[in-house]
XYZ file of C-alpha atoms in Angstrom:
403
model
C 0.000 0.000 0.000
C 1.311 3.163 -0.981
C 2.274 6.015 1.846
C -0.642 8.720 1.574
C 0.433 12.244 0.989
C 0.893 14.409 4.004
C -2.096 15.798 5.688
C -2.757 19.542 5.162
C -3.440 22.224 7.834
C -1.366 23.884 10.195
C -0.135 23.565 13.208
C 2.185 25.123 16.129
C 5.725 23.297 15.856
C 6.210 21.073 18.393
C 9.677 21.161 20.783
C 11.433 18.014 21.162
C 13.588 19.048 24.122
C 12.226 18.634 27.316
C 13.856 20.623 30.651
C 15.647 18.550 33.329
C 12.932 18.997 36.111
C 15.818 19.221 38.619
C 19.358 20.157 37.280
C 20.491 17.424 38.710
C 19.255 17.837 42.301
C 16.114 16.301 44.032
C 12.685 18.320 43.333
C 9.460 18.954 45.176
C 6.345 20.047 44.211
C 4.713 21.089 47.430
C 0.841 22.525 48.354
C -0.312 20.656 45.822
C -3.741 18.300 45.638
C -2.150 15.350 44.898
C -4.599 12.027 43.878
C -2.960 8.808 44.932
C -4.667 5.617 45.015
C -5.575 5.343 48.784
C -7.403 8.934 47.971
C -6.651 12.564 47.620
C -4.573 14.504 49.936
C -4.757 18.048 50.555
C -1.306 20.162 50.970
C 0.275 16.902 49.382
C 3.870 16.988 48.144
C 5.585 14.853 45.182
C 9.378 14.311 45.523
C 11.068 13.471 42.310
C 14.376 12.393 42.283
C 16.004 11.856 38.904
C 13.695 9.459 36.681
C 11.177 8.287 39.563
C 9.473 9.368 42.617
C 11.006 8.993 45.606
C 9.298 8.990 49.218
C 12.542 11.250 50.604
C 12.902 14.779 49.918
C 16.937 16.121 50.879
C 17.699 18.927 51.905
C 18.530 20.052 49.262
C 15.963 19.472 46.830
C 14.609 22.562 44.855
C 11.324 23.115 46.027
C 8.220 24.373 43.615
C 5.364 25.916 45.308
C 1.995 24.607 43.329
C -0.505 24.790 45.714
C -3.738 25.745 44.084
C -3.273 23.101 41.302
C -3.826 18.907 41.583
C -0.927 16.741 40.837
C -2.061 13.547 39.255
C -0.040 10.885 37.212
C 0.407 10.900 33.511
C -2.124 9.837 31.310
C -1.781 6.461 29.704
C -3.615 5.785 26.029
C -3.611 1.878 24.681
C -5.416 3.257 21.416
C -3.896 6.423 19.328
C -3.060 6.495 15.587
C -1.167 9.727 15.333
C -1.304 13.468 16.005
C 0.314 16.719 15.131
C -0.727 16.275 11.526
C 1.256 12.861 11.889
C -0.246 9.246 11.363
C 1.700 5.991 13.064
C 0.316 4.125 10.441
C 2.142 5.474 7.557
C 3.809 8.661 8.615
C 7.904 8.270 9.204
C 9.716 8.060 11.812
C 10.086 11.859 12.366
C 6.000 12.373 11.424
C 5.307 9.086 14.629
C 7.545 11.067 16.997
C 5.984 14.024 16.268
C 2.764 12.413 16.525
C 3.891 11.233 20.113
C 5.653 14.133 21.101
C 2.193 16.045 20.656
C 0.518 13.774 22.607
C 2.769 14.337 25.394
C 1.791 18.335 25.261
C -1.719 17.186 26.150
C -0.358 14.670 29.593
C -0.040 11.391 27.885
C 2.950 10.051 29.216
C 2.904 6.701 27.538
C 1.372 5.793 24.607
C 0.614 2.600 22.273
C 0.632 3.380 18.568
C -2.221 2.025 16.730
C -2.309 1.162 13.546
C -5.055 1.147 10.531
C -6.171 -1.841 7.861
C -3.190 -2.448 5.640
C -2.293 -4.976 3.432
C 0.143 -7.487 5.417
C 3.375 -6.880 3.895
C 2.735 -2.924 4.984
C 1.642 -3.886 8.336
C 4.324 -6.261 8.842
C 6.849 -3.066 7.561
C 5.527 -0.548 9.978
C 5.142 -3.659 12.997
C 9.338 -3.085 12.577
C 9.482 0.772 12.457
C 7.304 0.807 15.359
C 9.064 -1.481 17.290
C 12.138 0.316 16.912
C 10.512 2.964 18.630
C 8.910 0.647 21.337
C 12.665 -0.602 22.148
C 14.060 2.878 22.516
C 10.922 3.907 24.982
C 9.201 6.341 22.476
C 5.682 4.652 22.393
C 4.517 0.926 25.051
C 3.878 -1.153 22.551
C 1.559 -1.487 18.953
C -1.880 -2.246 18.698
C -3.172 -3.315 15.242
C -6.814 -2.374 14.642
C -6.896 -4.259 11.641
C -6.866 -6.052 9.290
C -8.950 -8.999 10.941
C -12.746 -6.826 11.415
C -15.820 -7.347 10.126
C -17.031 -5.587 7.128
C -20.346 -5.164 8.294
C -18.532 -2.967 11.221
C -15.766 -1.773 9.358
C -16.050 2.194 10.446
C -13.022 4.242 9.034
C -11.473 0.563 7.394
C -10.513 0.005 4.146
C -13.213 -2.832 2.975
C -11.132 -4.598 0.282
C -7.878 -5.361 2.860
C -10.051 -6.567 5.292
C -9.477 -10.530 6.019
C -10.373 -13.046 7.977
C -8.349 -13.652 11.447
C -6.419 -16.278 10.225
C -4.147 -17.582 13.281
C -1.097 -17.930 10.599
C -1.631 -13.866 9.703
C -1.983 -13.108 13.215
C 1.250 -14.504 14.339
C 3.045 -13.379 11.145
C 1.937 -9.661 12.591
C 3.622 -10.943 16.493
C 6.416 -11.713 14.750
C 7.217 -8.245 12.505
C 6.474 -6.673 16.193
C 9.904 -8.456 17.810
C 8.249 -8.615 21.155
C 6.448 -5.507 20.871
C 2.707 -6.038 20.177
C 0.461 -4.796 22.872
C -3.035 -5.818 21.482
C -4.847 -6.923 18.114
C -8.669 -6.160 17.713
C -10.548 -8.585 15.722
C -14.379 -9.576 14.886
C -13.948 -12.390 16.671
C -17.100 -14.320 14.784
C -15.683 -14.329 11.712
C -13.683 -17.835 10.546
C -10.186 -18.509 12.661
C -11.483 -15.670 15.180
C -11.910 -17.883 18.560
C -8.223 -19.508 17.147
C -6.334 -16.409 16.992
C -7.609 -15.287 20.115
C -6.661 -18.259 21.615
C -2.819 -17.605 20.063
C -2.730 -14.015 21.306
C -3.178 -14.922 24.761
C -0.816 -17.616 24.650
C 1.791 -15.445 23.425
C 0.914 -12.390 25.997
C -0.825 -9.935 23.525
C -4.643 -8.229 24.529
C -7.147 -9.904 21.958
C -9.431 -7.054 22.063
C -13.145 -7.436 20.570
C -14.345 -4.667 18.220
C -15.441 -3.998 14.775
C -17.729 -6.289 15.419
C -20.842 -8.491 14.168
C -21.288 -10.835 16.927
C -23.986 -12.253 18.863
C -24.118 -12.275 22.892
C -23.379 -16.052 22.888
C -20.197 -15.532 20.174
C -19.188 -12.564 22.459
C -18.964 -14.815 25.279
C -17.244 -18.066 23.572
C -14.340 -14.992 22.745
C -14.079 -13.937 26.063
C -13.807 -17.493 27.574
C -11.378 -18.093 24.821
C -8.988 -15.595 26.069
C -10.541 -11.966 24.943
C -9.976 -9.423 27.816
C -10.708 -5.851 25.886
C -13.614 -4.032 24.496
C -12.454 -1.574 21.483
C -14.017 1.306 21.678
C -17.322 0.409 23.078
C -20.807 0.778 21.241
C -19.095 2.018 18.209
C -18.845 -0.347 15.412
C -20.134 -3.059 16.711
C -24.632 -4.276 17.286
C -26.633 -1.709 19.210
C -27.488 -2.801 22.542
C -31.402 -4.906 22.541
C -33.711 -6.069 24.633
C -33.935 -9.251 23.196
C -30.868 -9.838 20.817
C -28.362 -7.926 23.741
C -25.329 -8.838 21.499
C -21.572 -7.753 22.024
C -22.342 -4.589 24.427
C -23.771 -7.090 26.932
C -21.478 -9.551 27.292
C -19.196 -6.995 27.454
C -20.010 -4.913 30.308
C -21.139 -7.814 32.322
C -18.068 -9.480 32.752
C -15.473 -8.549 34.811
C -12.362 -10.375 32.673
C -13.258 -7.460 30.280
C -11.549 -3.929 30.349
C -14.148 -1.423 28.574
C -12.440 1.296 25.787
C -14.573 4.859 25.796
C -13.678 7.378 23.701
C -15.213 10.455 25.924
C -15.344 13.322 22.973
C -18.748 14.072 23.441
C -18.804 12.701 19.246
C -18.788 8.980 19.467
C -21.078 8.543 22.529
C -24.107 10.283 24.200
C -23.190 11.317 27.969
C -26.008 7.970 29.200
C -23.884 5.751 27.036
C -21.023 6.648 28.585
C -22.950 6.423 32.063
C -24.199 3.346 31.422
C -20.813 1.950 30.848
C -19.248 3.750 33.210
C -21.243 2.659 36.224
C -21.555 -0.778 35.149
C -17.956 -1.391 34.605
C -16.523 0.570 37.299
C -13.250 2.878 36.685
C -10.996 -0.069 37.234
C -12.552 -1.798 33.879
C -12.562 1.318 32.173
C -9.565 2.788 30.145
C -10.580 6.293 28.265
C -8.915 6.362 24.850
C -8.396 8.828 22.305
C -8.723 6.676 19.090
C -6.591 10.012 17.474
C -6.154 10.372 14.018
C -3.651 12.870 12.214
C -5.586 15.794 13.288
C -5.235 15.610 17.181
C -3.187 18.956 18.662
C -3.008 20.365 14.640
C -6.428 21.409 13.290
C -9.224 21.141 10.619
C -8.866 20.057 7.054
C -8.285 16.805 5.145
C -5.744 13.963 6.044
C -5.342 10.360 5.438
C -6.338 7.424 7.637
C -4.323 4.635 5.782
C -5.879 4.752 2.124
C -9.210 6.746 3.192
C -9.046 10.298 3.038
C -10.840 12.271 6.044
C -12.431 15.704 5.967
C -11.811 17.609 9.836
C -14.318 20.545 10.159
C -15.289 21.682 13.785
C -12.921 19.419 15.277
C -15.023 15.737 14.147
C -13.207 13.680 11.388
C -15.489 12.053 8.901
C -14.583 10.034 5.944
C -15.000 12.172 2.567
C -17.061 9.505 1.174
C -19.687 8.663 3.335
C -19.521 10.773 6.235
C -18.450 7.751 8.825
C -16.721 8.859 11.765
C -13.336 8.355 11.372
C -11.268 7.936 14.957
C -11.346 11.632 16.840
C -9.345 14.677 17.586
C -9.386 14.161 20.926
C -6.279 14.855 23.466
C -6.293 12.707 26.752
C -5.887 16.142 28.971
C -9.619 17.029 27.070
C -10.975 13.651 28.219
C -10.069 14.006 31.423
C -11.887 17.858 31.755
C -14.836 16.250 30.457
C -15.361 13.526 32.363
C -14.744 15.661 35.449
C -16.987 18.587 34.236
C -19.719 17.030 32.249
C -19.755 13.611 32.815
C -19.826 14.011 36.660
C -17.045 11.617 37.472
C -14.937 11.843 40.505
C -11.003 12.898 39.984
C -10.124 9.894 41.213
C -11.981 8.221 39.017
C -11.631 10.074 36.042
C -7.600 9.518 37.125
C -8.106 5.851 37.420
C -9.728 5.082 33.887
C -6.936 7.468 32.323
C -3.874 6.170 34.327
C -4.465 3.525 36.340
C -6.285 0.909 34.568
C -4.861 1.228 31.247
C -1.463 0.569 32.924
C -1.996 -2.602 34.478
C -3.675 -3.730 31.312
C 0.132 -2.970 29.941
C 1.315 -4.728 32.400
C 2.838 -1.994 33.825
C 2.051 -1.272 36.821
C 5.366 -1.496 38.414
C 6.826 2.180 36.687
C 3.656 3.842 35.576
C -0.007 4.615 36.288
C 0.315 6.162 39.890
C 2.171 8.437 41.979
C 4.324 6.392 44.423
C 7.710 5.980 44.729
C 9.516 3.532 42.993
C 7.860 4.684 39.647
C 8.778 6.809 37.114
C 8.228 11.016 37.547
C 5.024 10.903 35.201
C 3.045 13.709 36.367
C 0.490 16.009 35.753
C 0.004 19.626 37.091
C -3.676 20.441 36.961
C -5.359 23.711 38.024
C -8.765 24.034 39.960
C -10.331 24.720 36.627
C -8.678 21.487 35.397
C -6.694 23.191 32.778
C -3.266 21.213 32.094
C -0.443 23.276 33.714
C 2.398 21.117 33.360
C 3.272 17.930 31.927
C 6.617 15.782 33.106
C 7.379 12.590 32.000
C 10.900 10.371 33.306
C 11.382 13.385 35.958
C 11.710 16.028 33.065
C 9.173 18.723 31.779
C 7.896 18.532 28.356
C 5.387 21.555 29.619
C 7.491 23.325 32.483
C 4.789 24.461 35.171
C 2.359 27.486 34.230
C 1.965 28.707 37.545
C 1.064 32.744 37.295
């Protein structure tokens, strides 16, 4: 498959030199509302100490007065295809770093690059670039959303590279990822799908259920087969009924599953999100972006592998037919909205952006909370809950806005 042209639009450059939080020395950030997972403590303080956080603050360590403003950790996202005008599917190495780098402006500290429905020789090509990037620390892992989806659910998916999940393609796509594939969505229904799912979880990679045509009873022979994540739930997949309850069901109702919402106000009405919400609890939920290209940069018209998108007022749609095609959304945005409109609890909210998605990764041990041990990930928030500073490995990528 041929590399799309560039999208159009513009955009603010982004830096790619973050400040050393410390200059060497011990920092903390003191006065601050800081959300932990035992609760939130007023007057809180966060020592960072090179890379991680540390529970011992020297006497020496610079101190940074942020009271007024939360500290929370960094935002994780296990589903993003680009940003900054930059697409991990096809963009190069430069565009996915910019891509990330963006990302990072908005509080995600670690990210999993997604990619689009490809033919497998390109997938298997961009498995390796990415992975190259997953080894040097850039991105957690890959996440193909494709090829292996139904095209009765296909969404923003090229119909004629669709396929069938055949367990031989599947592990052909493990294998171009060295190590480095996170998660693979499939239709599970369709012929070889209970098989590959089966092979994912043997070889430690999230079979995640979306794009979807399946019944409540196929939903549930994929979960006991090994499935443990809904993509994106209620979009692209069987409405929710009374009497044919289908994937959204068996979903929610079982507690091996982690639910994906994408909270942009676009792809779900606020009850959806309720309903899911409060059903699943914030420590089955993970909010994702789903980002295309346009993410941080702006309107106007970019590719999403070989279909071309149309941004206007901040929604991408396909050109052809109108379908909603991923989102512009920013984690930092998600996390305002659930707070403000959605009625969630900071912790919460904090949980389902941090928390959860990291021990789906796997990675609970460096990332998804504020103790010490783990890396200096962390988010300065103001009472508004307007990002304020970003660091990420004990250095700023947005140095505190605190006038």
């Amino acid at each position: 498959m041929a590399t799309p042209p560039g999208a159009r639009g513009t955009a603010r450059p982004a830096t790619n030199h973050p400040h050393p939080a410390t200059a060497g020395h011990p920092t903390v950030l003191t006065g601050a509302t800081v959300v932990l997972p035992t609760g939130t403590v007023e007057n809180g303080q966060v020592t960072i100490d090179g890379t991680r956080i540390t529970g011992v603050a020297p006497e020496s360590a610079q101190v940074i007065d942020v009271t007024g403003h939360y500290v929370l950790p960094g935002f994780v996202d296990i589903h993003n295809h680009g940003g900054g005008g930059a697409s991990f599917t096809s963009g190069s190495v430069e565009d996915v770093l910019k891509g990330i780098h963006t990302h990072r402006l908005h509080g995600t500290t670690t990210l999993v690059a997604s990619t689009v429905t490809g033919d497998m020789d390109f997938l298997t090509e961009r498995a390796g670039l990415l992975s190259e990037l997953a080894e040097q620390g850039e991105i957690a892992g890959i996440h193909f959303e494709g090829p292996f989806i139904s095209p009765c659910r296909k969404g923003a998916h090229s119909e004629e590279l669709l396929r069938d999940p055949d367990p031989a393609e599947v592990r052909k796509l493990i294998d171009a990822a060295r190590g480095r594939a996170k998660m693979v969505t499939l239709a599970t229904e369709l012929p070889g799908g209970i098989d590959s799912v089966r092979l994912l979880a043997e070889h430690g990679v999230i079979a995640a259920i979306g794009h979807t045509d399946a019944t409540y009873e196929q939903t549930v022979e994929a979960i006991d087969a090994g499935a443990t994540v809904a993509t994106h739930l209620f979009n692209a997949m069987p409405q929710l009924g009374h009497r044919s309850p289908g994937p959204i069901a068996a979903l929610l109702e079982d507690d091996r599953i982690t639910i994906e919402l994408i909270d942009d106000g676009t792809h779900l009405h606020p009850a959806a999100l309720q309903l899911a919400f409060h059903r699943a609890g914030a420590d089955r939920v993970a909010f994702i972006t789903d980002a295309m290209d346009a993410a941080g940069f702006g309107d106007g018209r970019y590719w999403l592998g070989p279909l071309e998108v149309e941004v206007a007022d901040g929604v991408a749609r396909l050109l052809t037919d109108g379908t909603i095609a991923g989102s512009t959304l920013t984690l930092d945005r998600a996390f305002k909205r659930a707070v403000t409109v959605d009625g969630l609890s900071v912790e919460d909210a904090v949980q389902a952006l941090s928390a959860t998605p990291a021990r789906l990764l796997g990675m609970t041990d460096t990332i998804g909370s504020l103790e010490p041990g783990k890396y200096a990930d962390l988010l300065l928030m103001d009472s508004a809950y307007d990002l304020k500073g970003v660091m990420r490995r004990g250095e700023w990528v947005v140095g505190p806005q605190l006038g």
